[in-house]
Amino acid sequence: MSEKKPAKWVIDVRQITKTYQMGDVKLQVLRGIDLRVAKGEFISIMGPSGSGKSTLMNILGALDQPTSGQYFLDGVDVSKMSEAELARVRNRKIGFVFQSFNLLKRTEAIRQVELPLMYAGVPNRTKRAKAALEAVGLGARLDHLPSELSGGQQQRVAIARAIVTEPAVILADEPTGNLDSRSGTEVMQIFQRLNREKHITTIFVTHDPWIARHTNRVVMLRDGRVVADQKVKAPLNAGEAERPSEAEELQGVFEEVYYGGKREEYN
Amino acid sequence: MDLAQTFRVAVESLLINRLRSVLTTLGIIIGVGAVIGLVSLGRAVEAFIASEFNALGSNILQVTSAAPRSPTRDRIAPLTSREAQTLLRPGVAPSVVAVAAEYQLFGQVVARTNNTTTTIRGVSDNYGTVRNWAVSVGEFITPQHVADAARVALLGLDVVERLYGSRDFNPVGETIRLNQRSFTVIGVLTERGGTFISEDNVVLVPITTAQSRLDNARTPDGSFRVTTIYAQARSEAELPSAVEEITQFLSEAHGVVFADEQDFRITTPSDILGIVNQVSGVLTVFLAMIAGISLLVGGIGIMNIMLVSVTERTREIGLRKALGARASDILNQFLIESVLLSLVGGFFGIVLGGVAAAIGTALIPQLTITLSADAVVLATVVSTFVGVFFGYYPARRAANMRPIDALRFE
Ligand SMILES: Nc1ncnc2c1ncn2[C@@H]1O[C@H](COP(=O)(O)OP(=O)(O)OP(=O)(O)O)[C@@H](O)[C@H]1O
Ligand SMILES: [Mg+2]
């Protein structure tokens, strides 16, 4: 029954709404979102907390169904799929990267990456998983457990796991949120390289404007609506540009020097 | 994902949570161990009782005095030596081929400076052949001993030990005193053991000696009382007719008109077997109940741990679903996990049961406790069932989780 669209858009979202029923109260989190993403785009989604970014990402990732509206993923209407079909879509078309890594505990990196291949039932799993880990620079860490990896490395394992099935799109909800700025930059470099070299369509959520400046396009949400959708003029290359220090960013923001406590005590 | 893969995932998950897996199986190990151990024990006890019972002789009837059931009669005419002999007269009880009689009393035995109390059985000379009692040293009581009411005695091994300090002592020719009268020891009985009370704590004397010298068992009609008459039927098939003939003869002799006025009881091997079967039946049911309860507890343990595990692994389930696991993959994974836990538990339970059986056999030499194949099969089937039954609910809970809720779970 799925309507076949010419797969010009990897993602084609039309007037999607999402309403949560909380007892008697209805909470409309998404109020009609339109979004089209072409193959190979690198998009960041920004917006205040509670604006519906994660809700939108979950719908894009076929983890959740919209209350109304249509969602075509690679030309296939996802909003009408059964649970089993959704599982298949998540497996073949989508690669997730989470803020909290979500690795299986006490499981070697190579096994983590094999997992989606296993659910796909494809052969040559170990070889493909190894290639994916090499692509994120972890070729020497195949047998490491999550507890033996740094946060940045764990997130890279998660990225390898997301790309190993060669999905249509990678969805990352605040992938650098739990990382320090150096590891965050490393992870950004990897996303950028995968996008530029392998043309992997990537959408990710961030609160950090500096991170957003590394992507090609920024979509701003507020109160469940898209309030801005703009191309980035000159995307930064991760690791090349120097992030302005906090002191520089705060230049001229404050009115006067204030030390806390009673002023007389300092005089 | 195919089942082989799911199986691998399940095994890996179990290995990752090693301690939890071991603790979970413990319930099943104990449950299955209890089933195996108790079933084997029950079987061994049954076999033991059956062999003891066979040693009694399968075509021997036992006649004893008993209170009449009817309130219209309260007199009990004693069984007598004369009645025992009459049974063998032609035409009285054609199905009976041999009759032995016993007159039993308690008494004190003294030898040298030692003394002990014991059962003294006055027995007829064919008692040995009818009841399957033999001597290890010396000779059995002869017809001459019976005719003379001779003061001779055969000792059971317990008595030998108590009087002479060792079971190996040969007391033949020694003089002992039974209830103040001196007797000559003519032999020692072979060891008999005994189910509840040792049958080796006994002294045998000629029946006439017991009736007239150790006691005064004379009856008004000039015969002597006996405690038990053992009648041997020609064959097992002729037991019922032997019972009928003896009943008829004794009823006439004791003036019994109605069946419930009978002042004697005839016990057949099948009566004893019936009691034995009843006892071992109760035992088996009892053991099965204990075993069943421990298996139930084990199963509930598995369910409990699986439920905890499902909750604890909510995020993992969400992740697996996000990576493409279908509900059926998750269901199978958790089902396989719980079945594996119970199967492994079942295996070690069988081992535990076997070890318990070996220890039991070593501790109780009379019992040979062996693992029977059907108990092993039963344990395997039951533990698989326990795994599926108690694992299904948690597995379904896991499978039906919405990925989005599972991923958000903290
Ligand atoms: N399952 C749910 N039931 C009810 N309300 C929900 C549910 N999930 C999200 N919400 C609500 O929807 C709104 C949007 O949530 P969402 O997680 O999409 O925000 P967000 O933009 O990702 O915020 P943040 O930047 O803090 O991650 C919030 O007000 C949240 O409370
Ligand atoms: Mg969010």
Short mmCIF file of N, CA and C in Angstrom, two decimals, chain B residues 192-266:
data_model
loop_
_atom_site.label_atom_id
_atom_site.label_comp_id
_atom_site.label_asym_id
_atom_site.label_seq_id
_atom_site.Cartn_x
_atom_site.Cartn_y
_atom_site.Cartn_z
N ARG B 192 20.14 -61.47 59.44
CA ARG B 192 18.91 -61.19 58.69
C ARG B 192 18.68 -59.70 58.49
N GLY B 193 19.32 -58.89 59.29
CA GLY B 193 19.07 -57.46 59.18
C GLY B 193 17.67 -57.15 59.68
N GLY B 194 16.93 -56.30 58.96
CA GLY B 194 15.57 -55.98 59.38
C GLY B 194 15.22 -54.59 58.96
N THR B 195 13.97 -54.39 58.57
CA THR B 195 13.56 -53.10 58.04
C THR B 195 13.56 -52.04 59.13
N PHE B 196 12.84 -52.32 60.19
CA PHE B 196 12.73 -51.31 61.25
C PHE B 196 13.36 -51.80 62.56
N ILE B 197 13.11 -53.07 62.88
CA ILE B 197 13.68 -53.65 64.09
C ILE B 197 14.59 -54.79 63.64
N SER B 198 15.76 -54.89 64.27
CA SER B 198 16.69 -55.94 63.86
C SER B 198 16.11 -57.32 64.16
N GLU B 199 16.12 -58.19 63.17
CA GLU B 199 15.64 -59.55 63.38
C GLU B 199 16.76 -60.44 63.94
N ASP B 200 17.90 -59.83 64.20
CA ASP B 200 19.01 -60.61 64.75
C ASP B 200 19.01 -60.61 66.28
N ASN B 201 18.09 -59.82 66.85
CA ASN B 201 17.99 -59.80 68.31
C ASN B 201 16.96 -60.85 68.73
N VAL B 202 17.35 -62.11 68.68
CA VAL B 202 16.38 -63.19 68.89
C VAL B 202 17.10 -64.44 69.40
N VAL B 203 16.36 -65.22 70.17
CA VAL B 203 16.85 -66.55 70.58
C VAL B 203 15.78 -67.55 70.19
N LEU B 204 16.18 -68.61 69.47
CA LEU B 204 15.22 -69.65 69.11
C LEU B 204 15.41 -70.86 70.02
N VAL B 205 14.26 -71.39 70.50
CA VAL B 205 14.31 -72.64 71.28
C VAL B 205 13.23 -73.55 70.72
N PRO B 206 13.24 -74.84 71.04
CA PRO B 206 12.16 -75.72 70.58
C PRO B 206 10.82 -75.20 71.10
N ILE B 207 9.78 -75.30 70.30
CA ILE B 207 8.49 -74.70 70.68
C ILE B 207 7.96 -75.33 71.97
N THR B 208 8.17 -76.61 72.11
CA THR B 208 7.67 -77.30 73.31
C THR B 208 8.37 -76.79 74.56
N THR B 209 9.65 -76.48 74.41
CA THR B 209 10.41 -75.96 75.54
C THR B 209 9.85 -74.62 75.98
N ALA B 210 9.55 -73.75 74.97
CA ALA B 210 9.00 -72.43 75.28
C ALA B 210 7.63 -72.56 75.95
N GLN B 211 6.83 -73.51 75.43
CA GLN B 211 5.46 -73.63 75.94
C GLN B 211 5.42 -74.22 77.35
N SER B 212 6.32 -75.15 77.63
CA SER B 212 6.18 -75.86 78.90
C SER B 212 7.25 -75.51 79.93
N ARG B 213 8.48 -75.20 79.49
CA ARG B 213 9.53 -74.94 80.48
C ARG B 213 9.70 -73.46 80.78
N LEU B 214 9.59 -72.61 79.73
CA LEU B 214 9.77 -71.17 79.95
C LEU B 214 8.46 -70.51 80.32
N ASP B 215 7.37 -71.14 80.00
CA ASP B 215 6.06 -70.55 80.24
C ASP B 215 5.12 -71.72 80.48
N ASN B 216 3.94 -71.40 80.93
CA ASN B 216 2.95 -72.47 80.98
C ASN B 216 1.84 -72.13 80.01
N ALA B 217 1.94 -72.70 78.80
CA ALA B 217 1.03 -72.32 77.73
C ALA B 217 -0.02 -73.40 77.50
N ARG B 218 -0.20 -74.22 78.49
CA ARG B 218 -1.16 -75.32 78.33
C ARG B 218 -2.58 -74.77 78.24
N THR B 219 -3.38 -75.38 77.38
CA THR B 219 -4.79 -74.97 77.25
C THR B 219 -5.67 -75.98 77.97
N PRO B 220 -6.90 -75.57 78.29
CA PRO B 220 -7.78 -76.48 79.04
C PRO B 220 -7.98 -77.82 78.32
N ASP B 221 -7.94 -77.81 77.01
CA ASP B 221 -8.19 -79.07 76.29
C ASP B 221 -6.92 -79.90 76.12
N GLY B 222 -5.85 -79.54 76.83
CA GLY B 222 -4.67 -80.41 76.84
C GLY B 222 -3.65 -80.12 75.76
N SER B 223 -3.90 -79.08 74.94
CA SER B 223 -2.86 -78.72 73.96
C SER B 223 -2.08 -77.52 74.49
N PHE B 224 -1.33 -76.87 73.59
CA PHE B 224 -0.54 -75.70 73.99
C PHE B 224 -0.86 -74.53 73.08
N ARG B 225 -0.84 -73.32 73.64
CA ARG B 225 -1.08 -72.13 72.83
C ARG B 225 0.12 -71.88 71.90
N VAL B 226 -0.17 -71.32 70.74
CA VAL B 226 0.90 -70.84 69.87
C VAL B 226 0.60 -69.38 69.52
N THR B 227 1.62 -68.63 69.19
CA THR B 227 1.42 -67.22 68.85
C THR B 227 1.05 -67.08 67.37
N THR B 228 1.80 -67.79 66.55
CA THR B 228 1.59 -67.67 65.11
C THR B 228 1.69 -69.04 64.47
N ILE B 229 0.80 -69.28 63.51
CA ILE B 229 0.93 -70.48 62.68
C ILE B 229 1.32 -70.01 61.29
N TYR B 230 2.41 -70.57 60.74
CA TYR B 230 2.81 -70.27 59.37
C TYR B 230 2.41 -71.45 58.51
N ALA B 231 1.57 -71.19 57.50
CA ALA B 231 1.14 -72.27 56.61
C ALA B 231 1.67 -72.00 55.22
N GLN B 232 2.29 -73.02 54.64
CA GLN B 232 2.84 -72.83 53.30
C GLN B 232 1.89 -73.46 52.28
N ALA B 233 1.39 -72.65 51.37
CA ALA B 233 0.51 -73.17 50.32
C ALA B 233 1.36 -73.87 49.27
N ARG B 234 0.71 -74.75 48.52
CA ARG B 234 1.46 -75.51 47.52
C ARG B 234 2.10 -74.56 46.51
N SER B 235 1.36 -73.54 46.16
CA SER B 235 1.89 -72.54 45.22
C SER B 235 1.19 -71.22 45.49
N GLU B 236 1.67 -70.15 44.87
CA GLU B 236 1.02 -68.86 45.04
C GLU B 236 -0.42 -68.91 44.58
N ALA B 237 -0.66 -69.70 43.50
CA ALA B 237 -2.01 -69.79 42.95
C ALA B 237 -2.98 -70.42 43.94
N GLU B 238 -2.44 -71.26 44.83
CA GLU B 238 -3.34 -71.95 45.75
C GLU B 238 -3.52 -71.20 47.06
N LEU B 239 -2.96 -70.00 47.16
CA LEU B 239 -3.11 -69.21 48.38
C LEU B 239 -4.58 -68.97 48.75
N PRO B 240 -5.42 -68.53 47.79
CA PRO B 240 -6.81 -68.25 48.16
C PRO B 240 -7.53 -69.49 48.72
N SER B 241 -7.29 -70.64 48.08
CA SER B 241 -7.99 -71.83 48.59
C SER B 241 -7.42 -72.23 49.95
N ALA B 242 -6.12 -72.01 50.14
CA ALA B 242 -5.53 -72.31 51.45
C ALA B 242 -6.18 -71.44 52.52
N VAL B 243 -6.36 -70.12 52.20
CA VAL B 243 -7.01 -69.22 53.15
C VAL B 243 -8.40 -69.73 53.50
N GLU B 244 -9.12 -70.14 52.46
CA GLU B 244 -10.50 -70.60 52.66
C GLU B 244 -10.53 -71.85 53.54
N GLU B 245 -9.65 -72.80 53.25
CA GLU B 245 -9.62 -74.05 54.01
C GLU B 245 -9.28 -73.80 55.48
N ILE B 246 -8.28 -72.94 55.70
CA ILE B 246 -7.87 -72.67 57.08
C ILE B 246 -8.98 -71.94 57.82
N THR B 247 -9.60 -70.97 57.12
CA THR B 247 -10.70 -70.23 57.74
C THR B 247 -11.80 -71.19 58.17
N GLN B 248 -12.13 -72.08 57.27
CA GLN B 248 -13.22 -73.01 57.56
C GLN B 248 -12.87 -73.90 58.76
N PHE B 249 -11.65 -74.41 58.73
CA PHE B 249 -11.22 -75.30 59.81
C PHE B 249 -11.22 -74.59 61.16
N LEU B 250 -10.60 -73.39 61.18
CA LEU B 250 -10.47 -72.68 62.46
C LEU B 250 -11.83 -72.17 62.95
N SER B 251 -12.70 -71.77 62.01
CA SER B 251 -14.03 -71.29 62.41
C SER B 251 -14.77 -72.40 63.13
N GLU B 252 -14.67 -73.58 62.56
CA GLU B 252 -15.33 -74.73 63.16
C GLU B 252 -14.74 -75.02 64.54
N ALA B 253 -13.40 -75.02 64.59
CA ALA B 253 -12.72 -75.35 65.83
C ALA B 253 -13.01 -74.32 66.92
N HIS B 254 -13.18 -73.03 66.51
CA HIS B 254 -13.38 -71.97 67.50
C HIS B 254 -14.85 -71.63 67.70
N GLY B 255 -15.74 -72.37 67.04
CA GLY B 255 -17.16 -72.11 67.20
C GLY B 255 -17.59 -70.78 66.62
N VAL B 256 -17.00 -70.38 65.51
CA VAL B 256 -17.37 -69.12 64.86
C VAL B 256 -18.55 -69.38 63.93
N VAL B 257 -19.64 -68.62 64.11
CA VAL B 257 -20.81 -68.82 63.25
C VAL B 257 -20.82 -67.79 62.11
N PHE B 258 -20.64 -66.54 62.49
CA PHE B 258 -20.64 -65.48 61.47
C PHE B 258 -19.20 -65.01 61.22
N ALA B 259 -19.00 -64.57 60.01
CA ALA B 259 -17.64 -64.20 59.61
C ALA B 259 -17.03 -63.15 60.55
N ASP B 260 -17.84 -62.19 61.01
CA ASP B 260 -17.24 -61.13 61.83
C ASP B 260 -17.06 -61.54 63.29
N GLU B 261 -17.34 -62.82 63.59
CA GLU B 261 -17.03 -63.32 64.93
C GLU B 261 -15.66 -63.97 64.97
N GLN B 262 -14.99 -64.01 63.82
CA GLN B 262 -13.68 -64.66 63.74
C GLN B 262 -12.72 -64.12 64.78
N ASP B 263 -12.05 -65.03 65.52
CA ASP B 263 -11.09 -64.57 66.52
C ASP B 263 -9.66 -64.84 66.06
N PHE B 264 -9.49 -64.92 64.78
CA PHE B 264 -8.14 -65.09 64.22
C PHE B 264 -8.05 -64.27 62.94
N ARG B 265 -6.80 -64.01 62.55
CA ARG B 265 -6.60 -63.26 61.32
C ARG B 265 -5.60 -64.00 60.45
N ILE B 266 -5.93 -64.12 59.18
CA ILE B 266 -4.99 -64.75 58.25
C ILE B 266 -4.41 -63.66 57.36
#
